[in-house]
XYZ file of N, CA and C in Angstrom:
552
model
N -4.224 -53.284 69.314
C -3.916 -53.196 68.076
C -3.710 -51.113 67.589
N -2.760 -50.856 66.937
C -2.465 -49.569 66.254
C -3.227 -49.335 65.500
N -3.733 -48.023 64.807
C -4.323 -47.543 63.732
C -2.970 -46.958 62.498
N -3.032 -47.615 61.254
C -2.058 -47.083 60.913
C -2.358 -45.478 60.322
N -1.246 -44.527 60.560
C -1.371 -43.495 59.970
C -1.623 -43.248 58.203
N -1.981 -42.332 58.047
C -2.627 -42.010 56.900
C -1.350 -41.281 55.787
N -0.893 -41.799 54.811
C 0.321 -41.149 54.192
C -0.225 -40.013 53.395
N 0.833 -39.265 53.125
C 0.202 -38.116 52.460
C -0.108 -38.181 50.681
N 0.489 -39.172 50.360
C -0.154 -39.809 48.906
C -1.538 -39.810 49.058
N -2.088 -40.723 50.442
C -3.204 -41.036 50.438
C -4.435 -39.856 50.750
N -3.976 -38.747 51.707
C -4.477 -37.880 52.002
C -4.876 -36.865 50.979
N -3.771 -36.664 49.990
C -4.153 -35.985 48.576
C -5.129 -36.522 47.569
N -4.667 -38.082 47.671
C -5.717 -38.635 46.706
C -7.142 -38.582 47.202
N -7.424 -38.307 48.536
C -8.789 -38.263 48.926
C -9.606 -36.789 48.948
N -8.254 -35.944 48.867
C -8.835 -34.731 48.599
C -9.309 -34.352 47.322
N -8.883 -35.002 46.225
C -9.034 -34.875 44.772
C -10.678 -34.612 44.676
N -11.058 -33.738 43.954
C -12.232 -33.878 43.617
C -12.647 -32.200 43.795
N -14.382 -32.094 43.364
C -14.630 -30.749 43.652
C -15.366 -30.832 45.198
N -15.288 -29.556 45.548
C -15.592 -28.913 47.260
C -16.420 -27.931 47.111
N -17.320 -28.085 47.789
C -17.851 -26.576 47.925
C -17.717 -26.354 49.431
N -17.229 -25.165 49.974
C -16.826 -24.647 50.754
C -17.348 -23.454 51.542
N -17.629 -23.714 53.129
C -18.530 -22.719 53.751
C -17.151 -22.138 54.749
N -17.075 -20.762 54.582
C -15.898 -20.288 55.294
C -16.553 -19.266 56.379
N -15.574 -19.180 57.416
C -15.959 -18.032 58.346
C -14.570 -17.608 58.715
N -14.107 -16.188 58.601
C -12.943 -15.878 58.839
C -13.172 -14.401 60.256
N -12.439 -14.912 60.965
C -12.080 -13.422 61.887
C -10.977 -13.332 61.827
N -11.005 -11.721 61.564
C -9.766 -10.949 61.709
C -10.067 -10.397 63.070
N -9.301 -10.469 63.837
C -9.573 -10.164 65.624
C -8.612 -8.364 65.808
N -7.591 -8.264 64.741
C -7.013 -7.004 65.068
C -8.219 -6.175 64.475
N -9.118 -5.895 63.769
C -10.019 -5.147 63.315
C -11.304 -5.322 64.042
N -11.621 -6.854 64.710
C -12.856 -7.103 65.296
C -13.873 -7.198 64.085
N -13.492 -8.087 63.201
C -14.611 -7.890 61.870
C -14.299 -9.599 61.412
N -15.609 -9.731 60.802
C -15.835 -11.124 60.191
C -16.179 -11.163 58.961
N -16.113 -12.219 58.212
C -16.276 -12.406 56.547
C -16.939 -14.111 56.715
N -18.130 -13.715 56.080
C -18.770 -15.452 55.809
C -18.318 -15.523 54.125
N -17.930 -16.828 53.480
C -17.910 -16.813 52.216
C -18.040 -18.394 51.688
N -18.811 -18.352 50.737
C -18.677 -19.872 50.044
C -17.790 -20.050 48.880
N -17.435 -21.095 48.692
C -16.362 -21.103 47.649
C -16.652 -22.464 46.745
N -16.534 -22.816 45.296
C -16.163 -23.912 44.681
C -14.995 -24.053 44.444
N -14.238 -25.250 44.978
C -12.872 -25.506 45.112
C -12.891 -26.796 44.181
N -11.983 -27.003 43.131
C -11.462 -28.041 42.571
C -9.760 -28.417 42.563
N -9.912 -29.566 43.347
C -8.543 -30.039 43.740
C -8.149 -31.293 42.676
N -7.043 -31.363 41.827
C -6.515 -32.317 41.015
C -5.157 -32.320 41.016
N -4.734 -33.611 40.673
C -3.577 -33.708 40.527
C -2.996 -33.276 39.197
N -1.457 -33.112 39.315
C -0.990 -32.715 38.150
C 0.138 -32.941 37.741
N 0.665 -33.015 36.582
C 2.049 -34.076 36.080
C 3.200 -32.896 36.707
N 4.251 -33.532 36.989
C 5.538 -32.766 37.403
C 6.399 -32.375 35.818
N 5.680 -32.731 34.998
C 6.209 -32.113 33.685
C 5.130 -30.698 33.338
N 3.999 -30.315 33.884
C 3.778 -29.149 33.846
C 4.251 -28.069 34.134
N 4.264 -27.511 33.201
C 5.157 -25.419 33.053
C 5.038 -25.099 34.316
N 3.849 -25.185 35.500
C 3.461 -24.102 36.331
C 4.549 -25.283 37.525
N 4.554 -26.504 37.834
C 5.501 -27.469 38.911
C 6.682 -27.093 38.231
N 7.365 -27.026 37.036
C 8.664 -26.828 36.673
C 9.063 -25.078 37.114
N 8.298 -24.317 36.946
C 8.494 -23.269 37.483
C 8.670 -23.004 38.867
N 7.476 -23.799 39.548
C 7.846 -23.576 41.174
C 9.064 -24.015 41.314
N 9.341 -25.309 41.135
C 10.845 -26.031 40.915
C 12.058 -24.900 40.782
N 12.218 -24.412 39.768
C 13.081 -23.016 39.357
C 13.002 -22.323 40.622
N 11.916 -21.919 41.060
C 11.647 -20.468 42.041
C 12.723 -21.036 42.990
N 12.197 -22.131 43.592
C 12.806 -22.661 44.662
C 14.388 -23.559 44.577
N 14.779 -22.891 43.474
C 16.250 -23.506 43.081
C 16.120 -25.091 43.492
N 15.311 -25.435 43.124
C 15.423 -27.054 43.181
C 14.999 -27.373 41.765
N 15.741 -29.435 41.446
C 15.601 -30.166 40.484
C 14.458 -31.133 40.457
N 14.029 -31.250 39.409
C 12.726 -32.095 39.147
C 13.398 -33.319 39.723
N 14.286 -33.561 40.036
C 14.452 -35.291 40.416
C 13.613 -35.236 42.070
N 13.461 -34.557 42.642
C 12.518 -34.511 43.845
C 11.306 -35.482 43.463
N 10.909 -36.686 44.156
C 9.894 -36.906 44.027
C 8.775 -36.340 44.890
N 7.758 -35.558 44.275
C 6.987 -34.944 44.613
C 5.413 -35.194 44.607
N 4.564 -34.690 45.023
C 3.208 -35.039 44.740
C 2.533 -33.333 44.557
N 2.099 -33.419 43.261
C 1.552 -31.863 42.344
C 0.039 -32.116 42.483
N -0.359 -30.579 42.821
C -2.046 -30.760 42.867
C -2.178 -29.185 42.497
N -3.180 -29.195 41.720
C -3.630 -27.615 41.801
C -4.953 -27.399 42.178
N -4.863 -26.302 43.015
C -6.439 -26.421 44.014
C -6.987 -24.767 42.742
N -8.221 -24.895 42.145
C -8.883 -23.573 41.795
C -10.171 -23.667 42.672
N -10.167 -22.087 42.961
C -11.212 -21.826 43.492
C -12.038 -20.420 42.782
N -13.326 -20.516 43.195
C -14.051 -19.315 43.048
C -14.693 -19.084 44.322
N -14.869 -17.811 44.692
C -15.632 -17.205 46.218
C -16.469 -16.115 46.240
N -17.634 -16.519 46.607
C -18.514 -15.309 47.001
C -18.319 -15.143 48.164
N -17.933 -13.605 48.697
C -17.812 -13.496 49.936
C -18.616 -12.003 50.386
N -19.070 -12.006 51.712
C -19.844 -10.814 52.167
C -18.775 -9.798 52.806
N -17.648 -9.743 52.478
C -16.577 -8.888 53.102
C -16.924 -7.198 52.641
N -16.861 -6.615 54.042
C -17.195 -5.269 53.754
C -18.569 -4.711 53.578
N -19.264 -5.965 54.281
C -20.711 -5.681 54.421
C -21.764 -4.874 53.021
N -20.972 -4.876 52.101
C -21.859 -4.124 50.829
C -22.228 -5.085 49.978
N -22.154 -5.007 48.722
C -22.245 -6.071 47.872
C -21.513 -7.455 47.866
N -21.787 -8.628 47.418
C -20.705 -9.943 47.816
C -19.672 -9.652 46.439
N -18.488 -10.316 46.660
C -17.307 -9.857 46.113
C -16.914 -11.346 45.350
N -17.243 -11.518 44.239
C -16.448 -12.559 43.942
C -15.417 -13.021 43.416
N -14.183 -13.709 43.806
C -13.090 -14.057 43.257
C -12.640 -15.213 42.773
N -11.970 -15.408 42.129
C -11.344 -16.963 41.479
C -9.508 -17.070 41.336
N -9.082 -17.975 41.580
C -7.616 -18.073 41.797
C -7.275 -19.671 41.728
N -6.102 -19.666 41.465
C -5.451 -21.184 41.684
C -4.084 -21.008 42.275
N -3.721 -21.869 42.874
C -2.573 -22.430 43.642
C -2.051 -23.408 43.327
N -0.905 -23.905 42.978
C 0.015 -25.255 42.889
C 0.884 -25.462 44.055
N 0.299 -26.788 44.502
C 0.829 -27.195 45.694
C 1.964 -28.355 45.381
N 3.246 -28.491 45.896
C 3.905 -29.705 45.823
C 4.400 -30.333 46.853
N 3.916 -31.231 47.391
C 4.428 -31.872 48.795
C 5.875 -32.658 48.080
N 6.513 -32.543 49.000
C 7.642 -33.099 48.930
C 7.905 -33.988 49.984
N 8.033 -35.242 50.321
C 7.861 -35.868 51.579
C 9.277 -36.368 52.126
N 9.555 -36.340 53.295
C 10.505 -36.782 53.864
C 10.450 -38.067 54.382
N 9.189 -38.512 54.765
C 8.934 -39.685 54.821
C 7.440 -40.167 54.539
N 6.710 -41.049 55.235
C 5.071 -40.737 54.458
C 4.364 -40.211 54.987
N 4.444 -39.740 56.268
C 3.771 -38.799 57.307
C 4.342 -36.922 57.231
N 5.167 -36.804 56.687
C 5.984 -35.673 57.042
C 6.741 -34.821 55.619
N 6.648 -33.503 55.413
C 7.911 -33.215 54.623
C 7.643 -31.603 54.436
N 8.214 -31.107 53.296
C 7.690 -29.852 52.789
C 6.418 -29.368 51.598
N 6.021 -28.492 51.396
C 5.173 -28.030 50.275
C 5.385 -26.647 49.911
N 5.719 -26.996 48.327
C 6.076 -26.256 47.936
C 4.822 -25.127 47.568
N 4.636 -23.807 47.185
C 3.368 -23.229 46.728
C 3.932 -22.327 45.641
N 3.128 -22.162 44.773
C 3.519 -20.717 43.750
C 2.584 -19.806 44.317
N 1.674 -19.773 45.639
C 1.820 -18.463 46.282
C 1.078 -19.112 47.649
N 1.209 -17.753 48.629
C 0.843 -18.775 50.060
C -0.414 -18.538 50.319
N -0.649 -18.960 51.787
C -2.044 -19.089 52.345
C -2.230 -17.594 52.618
N -1.338 -16.774 53.472
C -1.214 -15.658 54.194
C -0.739 -14.277 53.397
N 0.148 -14.521 52.591
C 0.541 -13.661 51.682
C 0.908 -14.372 50.177
N 0.658 -13.376 49.415
C 0.315 -14.002 47.970
C 1.450 -13.824 47.765
N 2.668 -14.700 48.080
C 3.778 -14.720 47.623
C 4.647 -16.006 47.511
N 5.404 -16.983 46.684
C 6.202 -17.977 46.496
C 6.439 -18.443 47.876
N 6.261 -19.386 48.185
C 6.356 -20.143 49.739
C 6.580 -21.429 49.642
N 7.040 -22.097 50.998
C 7.435 -23.455 51.441
C 6.637 -23.629 52.578
N 6.634 -24.376 53.248
C 5.664 -25.213 54.480
C 6.041 -26.544 54.500
N 6.364 -26.660 56.472
C 6.557 -27.714 56.650
C 4.920 -28.291 56.924
N 5.116 -29.758 56.706
C 3.922 -30.465 56.960
C 4.013 -31.630 57.671
N 2.764 -32.210 58.320
C 3.051 -33.297 58.919
C 1.448 -34.148 59.117
N 1.328 -35.469 59.326
C -0.044 -35.977 59.497
C 0.480 -36.658 60.801
N -0.896 -35.891 61.699
C -0.683 -36.310 63.281
C -1.519 -38.131 63.209
N -1.473 -38.389 64.595
C -2.586 -39.858 64.697
C -3.628 -39.696 64.371
N -4.171 -38.451 64.251
C -5.787 -39.006 64.501
C -5.766 -38.516 62.847
N -4.703 -38.265 61.658
C -4.890 -38.335 60.410
C -5.180 -36.866 60.096
N -4.925 -36.067 60.380
C -4.845 -34.438 60.517
C -3.578 -33.998 59.658
N -3.933 -33.342 58.360
C -2.936 -32.745 57.522
C -2.314 -31.459 58.377
N -1.285 -31.117 58.693
C -0.945 -30.194 59.575
C -0.249 -29.187 58.372
N -0.256 -28.047 58.223
C 0.599 -27.333 57.652
C 1.256 -26.174 58.150
N 2.363 -25.586 58.080
C 2.986 -24.326 58.623
C 3.833 -23.457 57.915
N 3.614 -22.613 57.902
C 4.448 -21.607 56.796
C 4.736 -20.529 57.479
N 6.028 -19.745 57.395
C 6.424 -18.772 57.431
C 7.004 -17.637 56.679
N 5.895 -16.589 57.033
C 6.303 -15.711 55.679
C 7.200 -14.609 56.317
N 7.074 -13.346 55.701
C 8.037 -12.312 55.803
C 7.536 -11.829 57.425
N 6.335 -11.340 57.611
C 6.050 -10.845 58.492
C 4.583 -11.697 59.529
N 4.482 -12.937 58.579
C 3.050 -13.529 59.893
C 3.753 -15.422 59.684
N 2.975 -15.953 60.319
C 3.065 -17.588 60.187
C 1.850 -18.005 60.209
N 1.603 -18.716 59.519
C 0.162 -19.498 59.231
C 0.158 -21.195 59.524
N -0.948 -21.244 60.170
C -1.227 -22.545 60.648
C -2.553 -23.279 60.352
N -2.458 -24.143 59.392
C -3.363 -24.964 58.933
C -3.961 -26.569 59.486
N -5.025 -26.726 59.651
C -5.225 -28.386 60.136
C -6.362 -28.813 59.320
N -6.129 -29.458 58.319
C -7.170 -30.193 57.596
C -7.688 -31.699 58.488
N -8.793 -31.618 58.225
C -9.649 -33.071 58.708
C -10.668 -33.594 57.837
N -10.385 -34.872 57.455
C -11.506 -35.297 57.178
C -12.671 -35.933 58.544
N -13.832 -35.435 58.071
C -14.700 -35.826 59.271
C -15.674 -37.209 58.643
N -15.436 -36.883 57.262
C -16.072 -38.699 56.899
C -15.588 -38.230 55.371
N -15.562 -39.455 54.219
C -15.212 -39.562 53.210
C -15.771 -38.479 52.384
N -16.710 -37.757 52.596
C -16.974 -36.573 51.711
C -17.047 -35.458 52.119
N -16.617 -35.110 53.826
C -16.915 -34.004 54.755
C -15.102 -33.478 55.181
N -14.572 -32.643 54.625
C -13.340 -32.048 55.315
C -13.604 -30.881 56.287
N -12.830 -30.554 57.115
C -12.807 -29.415 57.948
C -11.259 -28.674 58.100
N -11.632 -27.545 57.783
C -10.371 -26.873 57.642
C -10.172 -25.685 58.626
N -9.133 -25.440 59.869
C -8.518 -24.411 60.896
C -7.723 -24.063 60.529
N -7.486 -22.645 60.279
C -6.296 -21.811 60.028
C -6.065 -20.591 61.028
N -4.699 -20.470 61.407
C -4.385 -19.392 62.292
C -3.183 -18.538 61.707
N -3.570 -17.278 61.932
C -2.250 -16.325 61.254
C -1.914 -15.464 62.404
N -0.773 -15.146 62.613
C 0.041 -15.069 64.049
C 0.955 -14.073 63.427
N 1.550 -12.940 63.991
C 2.273 -11.692 63.692
C 3.267 -12.446 64.292
N 4.581 -12.617 63.360
C 5.659 -13.190 63.556
C 6.520 -12.573 64.713
N 6.333 -11.020 64.952
C 7.192 -10.303 65.817
C 6.855 -10.647 66.952
N 5.523 -10.821 67.343
C 5.172 -10.878 68.854
C 4.012 -12.115 69.036
N 3.871 -12.911 68.107
C 3.087 -14.230 67.945
C 1.666 -13.673 68.783
N 1.290 -12.525 68.163
C -0.068 -12.338 68.474
C -0.783 -12.980 67.238
N -1.987 -13.355 67.764
C -2.904 -13.878 66.915
C -3.439 -12.984 65.867
N -3.530 -12.712 64.494
C -4.382 -11.871 63.530
C -5.255 -12.400 63.280
N -5.629 -13.591 62.967
C -7.093 -13.803 62.320
C -6.954 -15.806 62.373
N -8.479 -15.900 62.770
C -8.537 -17.276 62.496
C -9.540 -17.480 61.523
N -9.617 -18.553 61.412
C -11.062 -19.465 60.278
C -11.272 -20.596 60.437
N -12.409 -21.336 59.966
C -13.046 -22.224 60.000
C -13.347 -22.507 58.925
N -13.740 -23.880 58.108
C -13.853 -23.886 56.835
C -14.778 -25.590 57.066
N -15.874 -25.325 56.441
C -16.574 -26.541 56.491
C -16.454 -27.199 54.369
N -16.107 -28.213 54.359
C -16.073 -28.402 52.831
C -16.640 -29.953 52.397
N -17.521 -29.870 51.519
C -18.449 -30.910 51.273
C -18.428 -31.165 49.918
N -17.997 -32.193 49.876
C -17.361 -33.100 48.054
C -18.579 -33.107 47.421
N -18.832 -32.803 46.095
C -19.888 -33.042 44.649
C -19.143 -34.399 44.603
N -20.075 -35.438 45.110
C -19.845 -36.737 44.818
C -19.627 -36.965 42.743
N -20.541 -36.462 42.104
C -20.803 -36.363 41.061
C -19.148 -36.101 40.542
N -18.684 -34.992 41.042
C -17.295 -34.682 40.449
C -16.174 -35.856 40.225
N -16.356 -37.149 41.430
C -15.874 -38.113 41.164
C -15.641 -38.871 40.123
N -17.057 -38.692 39.182
C -17.020 -39.598 37.993
C -16.337 -38.848 36.787
N -15.847 -37.851 36.960
C -15.269 -37.273 35.817
C -14.038 -37.581 35.561
């Protein structure tokens, strides 16, 4: 008996909620690392949301595409630079446009590596990991997000130089869901 693959709808539904994130980032070119903690809130947003409509316009697409739109908001405290901790917050809007149940395109109002509007390819593998690959102007980012249990996710990412494929940065993130956020 083969196990059914998770669909993108199921993966996104399982990701909704508030998460505490612990992340370690290694910038190989400068031989530096950064540790950060974040509070992340993932929620569904309606396709009529002005932010979703704007992303479709920027990508020159029409809203007739069936998509799954989510907002990811975060507040991060980082030890970058070795001095005082730095606190930052932001929001990214992601719209998953499935080609089939397990693969498609992600439209973003801002990229993971370069803070520009971007689109990515995604697929869910046989182990139910979500893979997202994005080509930017000078870099390529690859992310893999895995559910280790219902309320624990693991995220790995790699950033490469597009010109020579050298690895610029790697990171690992552990995310733990705030279970009380599911009751809201």
